[in-house]
Amino acid sequence: MPTQAFIFDLDGVLISSVEMHWYGFRQAFAAEGVEFTREHYLKVGVGAARENVIRTVMGDITKSKLDVLMTEKERHANEFLETQGLDPIPGSLEFVRRVHKHELRTAVATAS
């Protein structure tokens, strides 16, 4: 049976959100006086739930502090998205355009 459709994952296939999420965490942690390097983010943050990243970095914190940090992380990540946007993964746009040119169906599925 010939290919009739493609389902793409979003993050890591069509775009990369690493810089956006790192920025969000870095800003939220900086307000608490905690440095969060890119290397540390790559070790503990990529693909991890926001709550888990915060608890890994901040240790045992109250639920209210966790909620504040989660909100701040998202605020800063959205700020990054609005001001800098996200770059496509090299070759992804060209591939999607070729798929559309052949009138194949497409969808994006993501755990996020």
mmCIF file of C-alpha atoms in Angstrom:
data_model
loop_
_atom_site.group_PDB
_atom_site.id
_atom_site.type_symbol
_atom_site.label_atom_id
_atom_site.label_comp_id
_atom_site.label_asym_id
_atom_site.label_seq_id
_atom_site.Cartn_x
_atom_site.Cartn_y
_atom_site.Cartn_z
ATOM 1 C CA MET A 1 0.000 0.000 0.000
ATOM 2 C CA PRO A 2 1.467 3.403 -0.918
ATOM 3 C CA THR A 3 2.008 6.040 1.740
ATOM 4 C CA GLN A 4 -1.168 8.022 2.277
ATOM 5 C CA ALA A 5 -0.262 10.265 5.201
ATOM 6 C CA PHE A 6 2.478 11.385 7.571
ATOM 7 C CA ILE A 7 2.183 12.026 11.292
ATOM 8 C CA PHE A 8 4.978 14.198 12.626
ATOM 9 C CA ASP A 9 6.111 14.678 16.187
ATOM 10 C CA LEU A 10 6.593 18.378 16.805
ATOM 11 C CA ASP A 11 9.575 18.855 19.096
ATOM 12 C CA GLY A 12 12.796 17.398 17.784
ATOM 13 C CA VAL A 13 11.300 16.583 14.386
ATOM 14 C CA LEU A 14 9.801 19.826 13.077
ATOM 15 C CA ILE A 15 11.198 22.319 15.602
ATOM 16 C CA SER A 16 13.537 22.373 18.564
ATOM 17 C CA SER A 17 12.346 24.025 21.767
ATOM 18 C CA VAL A 18 15.543 23.411 23.758
ATOM 19 C CA GLU A 19 16.606 27.060 23.823
ATOM 20 C CA MET A 20 13.123 28.289 24.713
ATOM 21 C CA HIS A 21 12.695 25.905 27.643
ATOM 22 C CA TRP A 22 16.239 26.439 28.906
ATOM 23 C CA TYR A 23 15.654 30.200 28.829
ATOM 24 C CA GLY A 24 12.416 29.804 30.782
ATOM 25 C CA PHE A 25 13.998 27.645 33.473
ATOM 26 C CA ARG A 26 17.156 29.754 33.602
ATOM 27 C CA GLN A 27 15.199 32.967 34.193
ATOM 28 C CA ALA A 28 12.919 31.405 36.810
ATOM 29 C CA PHE A 29 15.870 29.922 38.696
ATOM 30 C CA ALA A 30 17.924 33.130 38.416
ATOM 31 C CA ALA A 31 15.187 34.963 40.319
ATOM 32 C CA GLU A 32 15.880 32.464 43.122
ATOM 33 C CA GLY A 33 19.640 33.034 42.913
ATOM 34 C CA VAL A 34 20.262 29.666 41.242
ATOM 35 C CA GLU A 35 22.432 29.377 38.130
ATOM 36 C CA PHE A 36 21.178 26.869 35.558
ATOM 37 C CA THR A 37 23.677 26.183 32.800
ATOM 38 C CA ARG A 38 22.779 24.861 29.383
ATOM 39 C CA GLU A 39 24.813 21.732 30.107
ATOM 40 C CA HIS A 40 22.793 21.088 33.259
ATOM 41 C CA TYR A 41 19.559 21.620 31.334
ATOM 42 C CA LEU A 42 20.671 19.154 28.674
ATOM 43 C CA LYS A 43 21.346 16.562 31.386
ATOM 44 C CA VAL A 44 18.197 16.962 33.481
ATOM 45 C CA GLY A 45 15.688 18.932 31.453
ATOM 46 C CA VAL A 46 15.323 17.781 27.866
ATOM 47 C CA GLY A 47 12.138 15.758 27.613
ATOM 48 C CA ALA A 48 11.467 15.954 31.353
ATOM 49 C CA ALA A 49 8.308 17.308 32.912
ATOM 50 C CA ARG A 50 8.578 20.885 34.145
ATOM 51 C CA GLU A 51 7.800 19.851 37.726
ATOM 52 C CA ASN A 52 10.566 17.237 37.681
ATOM 53 C CA VAL A 53 13.150 19.699 36.386
ATOM 54 C CA ILE A 54 12.241 22.220 39.078
ATOM 55 C CA ARG A 55 12.394 19.621 41.856
ATOM 56 C CA THR A 56 15.712 18.268 40.546
ATOM 57 C CA VAL A 57 17.275 21.720 40.606
ATOM 58 C CA MET A 58 15.554 23.222 43.643
ATOM 59 C CA GLY A 59 15.258 20.136 45.829
ATOM 60 C CA ASP A 60 12.510 19.832 48.417
ATOM 61 C CA ILE A 61 10.267 22.871 47.958
ATOM 62 C CA THR A 62 6.717 23.636 48.974
ATOM 63 C CA LYS A 63 3.815 23.157 46.593
ATOM 64 C CA SER A 64 3.238 26.907 46.522
ATOM 65 C CA LYS A 65 6.887 27.585 45.603
ATOM 66 C CA LEU A 66 6.684 24.882 42.921
ATOM 67 C CA ASP A 67 3.556 26.518 41.496
ATOM 68 C CA VAL A 68 5.262 29.918 41.391
ATOM 69 C CA LEU A 69 8.337 28.504 39.642
ATOM 70 C CA MET A 70 6.225 26.572 37.143
ATOM 71 C CA THR A 71 4.266 29.719 36.298
ATOM 72 C CA GLU A 72 7.418 31.815 36.002
ATOM 73 C CA LYS A 73 9.130 29.233 33.803
ATOM 74 C CA GLU A 74 6.177 29.260 31.405
ATOM 75 C CA ARG A 75 5.992 33.049 31.404
ATOM 76 C CA HIS A 76 9.652 33.321 30.448
ATOM 77 C CA ALA A 77 9.391 30.550 27.848
ATOM 78 C CA ASN A 78 6.426 32.348 26.247
ATOM 79 C CA GLU A 79 8.408 35.586 26.327
ATOM 80 C CA PHE A 80 11.203 33.821 24.418
ATOM 81 C CA LEU A 81 8.721 32.412 21.912
ATOM 82 C CA GLU A 82 7.149 35.821 21.298
ATOM 83 C CA THR A 83 10.450 37.666 20.875
ATOM 84 C CA GLN A 84 12.680 35.059 19.240
ATOM 85 C CA GLY A 85 10.430 32.336 17.850
ATOM 86 C CA LEU A 86 11.572 28.798 17.164
ATOM 87 C CA ASP A 87 13.686 27.613 14.270
ATOM 88 C CA PRO A 88 12.670 24.586 12.241
ATOM 89 C CA ILE A 89 14.815 21.477 12.329
ATOM 90 C CA PRO A 90 17.021 21.634 9.207
ATOM 91 C CA GLY A 91 15.227 20.004 6.296
ATOM 92 C CA SER A 92 11.875 19.660 8.056
ATOM 93 C CA LEU A 93 10.049 22.445 6.208
ATOM 94 C CA GLU A 94 11.339 21.251 2.871
ATOM 95 C CA PHE A 95 10.156 17.719 3.624
ATOM 96 C CA VAL A 96 6.689 18.849 4.722
ATOM 97 C CA ARG A 97 6.395 20.994 1.582
ATOM 98 C CA ARG A 98 7.281 17.981 -0.578
ATOM 99 C CA VAL A 99 4.684 15.887 1.221
ATOM 100 C CA HIS A 100 2.049 18.584 0.615
ATOM 101 C CA LYS A 101 3.103 18.884 -3.017
ATOM 102 C CA HIS A 102 2.226 15.198 -3.406
ATOM 103 C CA GLU A 103 -1.142 15.914 -1.755
ATOM 104 C CA LEU A 104 -0.529 13.548 1.137
ATOM 105 C CA ARG A 105 -2.307 14.111 4.422
ATOM 106 C CA THR A 106 -0.318 15.406 7.376
ATOM 107 C CA ALA A 107 -0.844 15.739 11.096
ATOM 108 C CA VAL A 108 1.197 16.761 14.105
ATOM 109 C CA ALA A 109 1.078 14.648 17.248
ATOM 110 C CA THR A 110 2.855 15.702 20.404
ATOM 111 C CA ALA A 111 2.944 14.698 24.034
ATOM 112 C CA SER A 112 3.151 18.371 24.977
#
